[in-house]
XYZ file of C-alpha atoms in Angstrom:
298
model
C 68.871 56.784 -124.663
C 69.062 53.487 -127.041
C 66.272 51.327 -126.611
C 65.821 48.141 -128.833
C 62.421 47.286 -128.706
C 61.448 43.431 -129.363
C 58.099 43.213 -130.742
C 56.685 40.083 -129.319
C 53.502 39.949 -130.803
C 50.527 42.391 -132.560
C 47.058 42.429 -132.992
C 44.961 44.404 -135.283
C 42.029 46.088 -132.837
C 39.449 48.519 -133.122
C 41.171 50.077 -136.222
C 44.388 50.390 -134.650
C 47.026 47.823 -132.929
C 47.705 46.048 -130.148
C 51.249 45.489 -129.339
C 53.573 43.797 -127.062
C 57.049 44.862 -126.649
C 59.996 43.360 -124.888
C 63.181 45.928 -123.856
C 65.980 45.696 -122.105
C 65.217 48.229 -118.742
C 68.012 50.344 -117.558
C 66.203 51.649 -115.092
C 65.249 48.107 -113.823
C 68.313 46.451 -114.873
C 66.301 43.388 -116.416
C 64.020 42.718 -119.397
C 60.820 44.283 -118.933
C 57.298 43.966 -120.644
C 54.769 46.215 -121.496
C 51.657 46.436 -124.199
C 50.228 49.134 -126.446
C 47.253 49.745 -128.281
C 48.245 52.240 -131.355
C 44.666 53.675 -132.882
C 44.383 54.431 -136.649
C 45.125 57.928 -136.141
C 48.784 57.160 -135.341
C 49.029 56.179 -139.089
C 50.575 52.696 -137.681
C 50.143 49.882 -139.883
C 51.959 46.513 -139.221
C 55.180 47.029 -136.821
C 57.067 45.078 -139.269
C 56.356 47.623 -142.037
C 56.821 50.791 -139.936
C 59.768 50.213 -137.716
C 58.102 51.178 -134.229
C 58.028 54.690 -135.553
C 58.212 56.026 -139.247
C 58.466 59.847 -140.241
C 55.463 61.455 -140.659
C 53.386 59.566 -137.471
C 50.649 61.591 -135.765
C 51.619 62.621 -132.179
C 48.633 61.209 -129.917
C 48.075 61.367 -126.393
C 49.237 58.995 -123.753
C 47.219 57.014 -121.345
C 49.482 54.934 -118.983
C 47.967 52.387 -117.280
C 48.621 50.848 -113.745
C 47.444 47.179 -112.901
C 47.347 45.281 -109.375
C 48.754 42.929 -107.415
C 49.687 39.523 -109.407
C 49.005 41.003 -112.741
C 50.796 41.210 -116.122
C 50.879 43.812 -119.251
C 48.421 41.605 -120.302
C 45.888 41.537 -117.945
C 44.424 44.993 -118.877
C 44.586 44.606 -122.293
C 42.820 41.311 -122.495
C 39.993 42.202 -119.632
C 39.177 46.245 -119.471
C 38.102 46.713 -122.833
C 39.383 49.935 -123.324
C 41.062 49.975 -126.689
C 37.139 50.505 -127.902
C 36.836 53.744 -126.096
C 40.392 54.363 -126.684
C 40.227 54.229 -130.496
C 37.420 56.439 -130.610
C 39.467 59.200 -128.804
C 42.651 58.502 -130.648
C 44.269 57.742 -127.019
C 47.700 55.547 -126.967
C 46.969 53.191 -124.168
C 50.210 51.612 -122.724
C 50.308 49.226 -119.978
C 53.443 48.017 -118.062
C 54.521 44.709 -116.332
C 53.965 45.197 -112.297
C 57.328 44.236 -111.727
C 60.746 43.082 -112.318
C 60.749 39.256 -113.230
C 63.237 36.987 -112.217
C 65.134 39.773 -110.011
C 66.361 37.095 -107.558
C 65.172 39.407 -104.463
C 64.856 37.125 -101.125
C 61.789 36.115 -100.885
C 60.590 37.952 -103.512
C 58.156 34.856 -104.923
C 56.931 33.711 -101.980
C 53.532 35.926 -101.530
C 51.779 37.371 -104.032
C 51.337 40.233 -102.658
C 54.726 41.405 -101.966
C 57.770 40.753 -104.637
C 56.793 39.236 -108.344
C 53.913 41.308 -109.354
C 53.873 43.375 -106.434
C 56.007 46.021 -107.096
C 54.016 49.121 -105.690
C 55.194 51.729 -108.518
C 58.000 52.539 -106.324
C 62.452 52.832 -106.156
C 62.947 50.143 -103.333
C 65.780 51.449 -101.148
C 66.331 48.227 -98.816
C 69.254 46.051 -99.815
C 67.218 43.294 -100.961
C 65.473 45.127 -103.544
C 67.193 48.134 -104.461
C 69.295 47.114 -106.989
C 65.850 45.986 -109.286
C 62.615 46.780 -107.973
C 62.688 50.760 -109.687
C 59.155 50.717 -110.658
C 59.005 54.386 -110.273
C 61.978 54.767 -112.315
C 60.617 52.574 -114.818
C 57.393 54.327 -115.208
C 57.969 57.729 -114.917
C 61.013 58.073 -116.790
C 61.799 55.511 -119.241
C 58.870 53.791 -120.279
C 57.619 57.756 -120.165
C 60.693 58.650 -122.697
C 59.679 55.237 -124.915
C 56.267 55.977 -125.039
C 56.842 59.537 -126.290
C 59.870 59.502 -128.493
C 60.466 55.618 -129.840
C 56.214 55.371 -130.381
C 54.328 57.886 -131.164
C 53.288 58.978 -128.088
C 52.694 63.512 -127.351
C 55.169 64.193 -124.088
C 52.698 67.119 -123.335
C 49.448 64.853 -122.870
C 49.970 62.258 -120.835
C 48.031 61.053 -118.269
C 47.974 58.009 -115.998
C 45.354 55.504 -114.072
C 45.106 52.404 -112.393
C 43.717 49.788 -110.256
C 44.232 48.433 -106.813
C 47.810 48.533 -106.404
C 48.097 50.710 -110.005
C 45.419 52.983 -108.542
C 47.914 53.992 -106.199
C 50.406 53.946 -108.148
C 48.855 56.194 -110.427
C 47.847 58.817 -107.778
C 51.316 59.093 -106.304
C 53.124 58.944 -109.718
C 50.577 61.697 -110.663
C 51.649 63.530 -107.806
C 55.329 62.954 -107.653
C 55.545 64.050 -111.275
C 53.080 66.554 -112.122
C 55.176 67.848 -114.437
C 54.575 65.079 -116.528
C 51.155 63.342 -115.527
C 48.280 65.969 -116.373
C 45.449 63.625 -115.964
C 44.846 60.906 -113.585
C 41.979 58.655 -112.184
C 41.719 55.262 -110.431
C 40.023 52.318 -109.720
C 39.717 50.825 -106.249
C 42.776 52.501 -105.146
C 45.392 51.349 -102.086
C 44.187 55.208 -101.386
C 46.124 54.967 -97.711
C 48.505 52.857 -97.878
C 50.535 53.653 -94.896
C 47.695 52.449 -92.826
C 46.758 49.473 -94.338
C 48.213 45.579 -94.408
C 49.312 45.816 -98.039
C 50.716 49.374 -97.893
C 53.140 48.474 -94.434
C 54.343 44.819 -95.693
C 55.117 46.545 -99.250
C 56.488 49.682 -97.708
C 58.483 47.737 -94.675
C 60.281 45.603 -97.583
C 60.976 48.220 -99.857
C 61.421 51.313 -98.356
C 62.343 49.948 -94.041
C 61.025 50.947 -91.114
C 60.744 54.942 -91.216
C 57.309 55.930 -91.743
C 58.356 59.604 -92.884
C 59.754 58.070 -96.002
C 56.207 55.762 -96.303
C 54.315 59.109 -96.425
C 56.274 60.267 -99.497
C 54.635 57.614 -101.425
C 51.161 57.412 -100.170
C 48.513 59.606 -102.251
C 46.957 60.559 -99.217
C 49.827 62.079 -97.621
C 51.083 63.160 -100.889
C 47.775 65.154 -101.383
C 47.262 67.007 -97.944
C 50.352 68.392 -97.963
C 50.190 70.221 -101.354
C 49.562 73.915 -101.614
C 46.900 74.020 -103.833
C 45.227 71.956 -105.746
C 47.751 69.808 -108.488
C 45.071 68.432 -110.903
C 42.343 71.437 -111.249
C 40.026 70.131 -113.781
C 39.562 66.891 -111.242
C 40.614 63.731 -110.416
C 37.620 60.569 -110.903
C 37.880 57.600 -108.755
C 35.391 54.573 -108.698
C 34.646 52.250 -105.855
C 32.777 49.447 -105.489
C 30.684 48.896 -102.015
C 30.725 45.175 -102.504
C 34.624 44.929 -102.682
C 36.143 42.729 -100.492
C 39.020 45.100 -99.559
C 37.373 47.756 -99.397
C 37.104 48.360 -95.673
C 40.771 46.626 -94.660
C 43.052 48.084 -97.639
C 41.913 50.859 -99.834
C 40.602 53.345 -97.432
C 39.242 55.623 -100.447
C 37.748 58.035 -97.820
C 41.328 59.307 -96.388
C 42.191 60.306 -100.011
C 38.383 62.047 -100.106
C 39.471 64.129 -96.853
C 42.848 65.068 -98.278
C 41.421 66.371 -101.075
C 38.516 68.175 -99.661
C 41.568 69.927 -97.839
C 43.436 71.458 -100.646
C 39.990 72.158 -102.418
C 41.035 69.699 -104.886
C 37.887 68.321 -107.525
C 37.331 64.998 -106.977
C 34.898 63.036 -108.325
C 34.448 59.883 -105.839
C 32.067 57.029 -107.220
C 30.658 54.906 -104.456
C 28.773 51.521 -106.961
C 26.524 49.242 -105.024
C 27.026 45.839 -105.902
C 30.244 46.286 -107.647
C 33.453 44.479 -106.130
C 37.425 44.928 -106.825
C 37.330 42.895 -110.209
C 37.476 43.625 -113.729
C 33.323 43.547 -114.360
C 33.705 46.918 -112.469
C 36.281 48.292 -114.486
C 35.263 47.283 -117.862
C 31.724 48.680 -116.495
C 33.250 52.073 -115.891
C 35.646 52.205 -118.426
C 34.101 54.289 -121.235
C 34.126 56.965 -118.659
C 37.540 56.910 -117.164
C 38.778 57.019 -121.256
C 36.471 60.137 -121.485
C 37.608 61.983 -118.311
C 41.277 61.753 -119.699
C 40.684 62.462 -123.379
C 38.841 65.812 -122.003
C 41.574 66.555 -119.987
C 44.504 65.893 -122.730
C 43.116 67.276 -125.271
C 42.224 64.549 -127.343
């Protein structure tokens, strides 16, 4: 595969650097965004004198992250404050765009939480949306094969997390490709989506009307029906009580029971006080960056 990154912009942080990159998707048939934070102990220095990815750079694991509904590459970068916790580990962080932009999909900008920045880390089947909205695609097979051959990135520690909409994303895409994920956690995850408002409007646009094909791409459907437990050394997820969707959407106690049924570790963090925004994640971010780096080795 021939990829021609565009470096858009870089940042020195936290020893290492933060990067955005602009590509041409095959997988989504449009350009496609995504950021990176390289720390020191990838050797980078400034893209322009290394060429993406000299001889000689360090292999360091992967951390993929997943944002929510209406958000950018840029909206984890600039408000979790993970590169910190990141650098100390020597973790790649890498966060992609939520959708395709400018797909021309019907309807596609008119709600925000369905279409432009909405584009549930899944292959949309429907008409409408096939041809473009391959989020899955995207994620867990080329941005996977950028991450870990273009940059620096070690194809044998990777792990992925998210929020909201990326929480999901991240447990299915752990689950769907476990061959390739070995660590995941979440934030407020869309834990059920087949039986919640955002899961059926997303699912009903992208995938139609059967619910069979819904379950293949909800975490807690996903997770009850595996043999034993996929993720051994545990899966964290944090939840705040004061989140507004907490009760109507994310439904983090359906994932707790699916788990509990495959005797799968999960570490489930009910906060007080805490809603669905990013003063809860940056508040629990040191310790989702810690959970991984145990887990991959880093």
């Amino acid at each position: 595969m021939t990829v021609n990154l565009e470096l858009v912009s870089e940042h020195r942080c936290h020893g290492g650097w933060q990067r955005y990159y602009q590509h041409h998707s095959e997988a989504i048939g449009l350009p496609m965004k995504f950021s990176v934070f390289l720390p020191e102990q990838t050797q980078a220095t400034s893209a322009k004198e290394d060429s993406v990815n000299p001889m000689g750079v360090t292999k360091r694991p992967v951390l993929i992250y997943l944002a929510g509904l209406t958000c950018t590459e840029d909206t984890f970068t600039t408000k979790a404050g993970a590169q910190q916790y990141a650098a100390e580990h020597g973790l790649i962080l890498v966060t992609p765009d939520t959708s395709p932009r400018g797909a021309g999909a019907p309807g596609e900008d008119d709600n925000w939480d369905f279409g432009t920045g909405a584009g549930f880390y899944l292959d949309a089947t429907t008409p409408d949306f096939a041809q473009h909205y391959r989020m899955e695609s995207y994620v867990a097979d080329e941005l996977f094969r950028i991450v870990t051959t273009v940059l620096p990135g070690d194809a044998e520690r990777v792990g992925i997390f998210g929020h909201s909409m990326g929480g999901h994303g991240a447990l299915v895409l752990a689950l769907r490709h476990q061959d390739k994920f070995k660590s995941v956690s979440a934030f407020a995850p869309i834990a059920a989506p087949t039986q919640c408002p955002w899961g059926e409007k997303a699912f009903t646009g992208y995938l139609g009307t059967d619910r069979q094909v819904w379950q293949q791409h909800d975490a807690s459907c996903l997770m009850q029906n595996q043999d034993t437990a996929p993720y051994p050394q545990g899966i964290l997820v944090d939840q705040g009580l004061a989140d507004a969707f907490l009760e109507r959407e994310l439904h983090p106690h359906v994932f707790e029971a699916a788990c509990e049924k495959v005797a799968q570790p999960l570490t489930l963090r009910r906060h007080a006080g805490y809603d669905h925004g990013y003063f809860f994640i940056m508040t629990f971010m040191k310790d989702h960056i810690q959970h991984h780096a145990q887990q991959l080795g880093a």
